[in-house]
């Protein structure tokens, strides 16, 4: 067994796919009367899918996006 740390990157979604998912989730949360920012942040921090409504299949969609990748993309875009 090696003492070296192996790095890997699991790429599951492109930035465009993440944006599409977030937009759909955002719209679904608004339609159901929720504060979408609070709900999405709650999901990202906790990974608890109940923060996201099932309306428009939003809960299933957001679970397809890796939270770490989503957070990285959000930070990158915020700092642009």
Short mmCIF file of C-alpha atoms in Angstrom, two decimals, residues 17-59:
data_model
loop_
_atom_site.label_atom_id
_atom_site.label_comp_id
_atom_site.label_asym_id
_atom_site.label_seq_id
_atom_site.Cartn_x
_atom_site.Cartn_y
_atom_site.Cartn_z
CA UNK A 17 -26.53 21.53 -16.31
CA UNK A 18 -26.12 22.80 -12.75
CA UNK A 19 -27.57 26.17 -13.76
CA UNK A 20 -30.55 24.51 -15.42
CA UNK A 21 -31.22 22.37 -12.34
CA UNK A 22 -30.88 25.32 -9.96
CA UNK A 23 -33.19 27.43 -12.12
CA UNK A 24 -35.84 24.71 -12.18
CA UNK A 25 -35.55 24.14 -8.42
CA UNK A 26 -35.68 27.90 -7.77
CA UNK A 27 -38.84 28.30 -9.87
CA UNK A 28 -40.51 25.30 -8.24
CA UNK A 29 -39.81 26.67 -4.76
CA UNK A 30 -41.23 30.08 -5.70
CA UNK A 31 -44.36 28.47 -7.16
CA UNK A 32 -44.92 26.60 -3.89
CA UNK A 33 -44.47 29.80 -1.84
CA UNK A 34 -41.07 29.10 -0.31
CA UNK A 35 -38.06 31.39 -0.03
CA UNK A 36 -35.90 29.65 -2.64
CA UNK A 37 -32.55 31.00 -1.47
CA UNK A 38 -33.10 29.84 2.11
CA UNK A 39 -34.31 26.44 0.98
CA UNK A 40 -31.43 25.84 -1.44
CA UNK A 41 -28.85 26.96 1.13
CA UNK A 42 -30.46 24.67 3.70
CA UNK A 43 -30.18 21.76 1.29
CA UNK A 44 -26.55 22.51 0.39
CA UNK A 45 -25.52 22.76 4.03
CA UNK A 46 -27.42 19.74 5.31
CA UNK A 47 -27.96 17.48 2.29
CA UNK A 48 -31.49 17.04 3.64
CA UNK A 49 -33.68 16.69 0.55
CA UNK A 50 -36.79 17.81 2.42
CA UNK A 51 -35.60 21.41 2.00
CA UNK A 52 -36.56 21.02 -1.67
CA UNK A 53 -40.11 20.58 -2.88
CA UNK A 54 -41.15 17.64 -5.02
CA UNK A 55 -43.04 20.09 -7.28
CA UNK A 56 -41.71 19.96 -10.87
CA UNK A 57 -39.55 17.00 -9.79
CA UNK A 58 -37.20 19.54 -8.13
CA UNK A 59 -36.09 17.27 -5.29
#
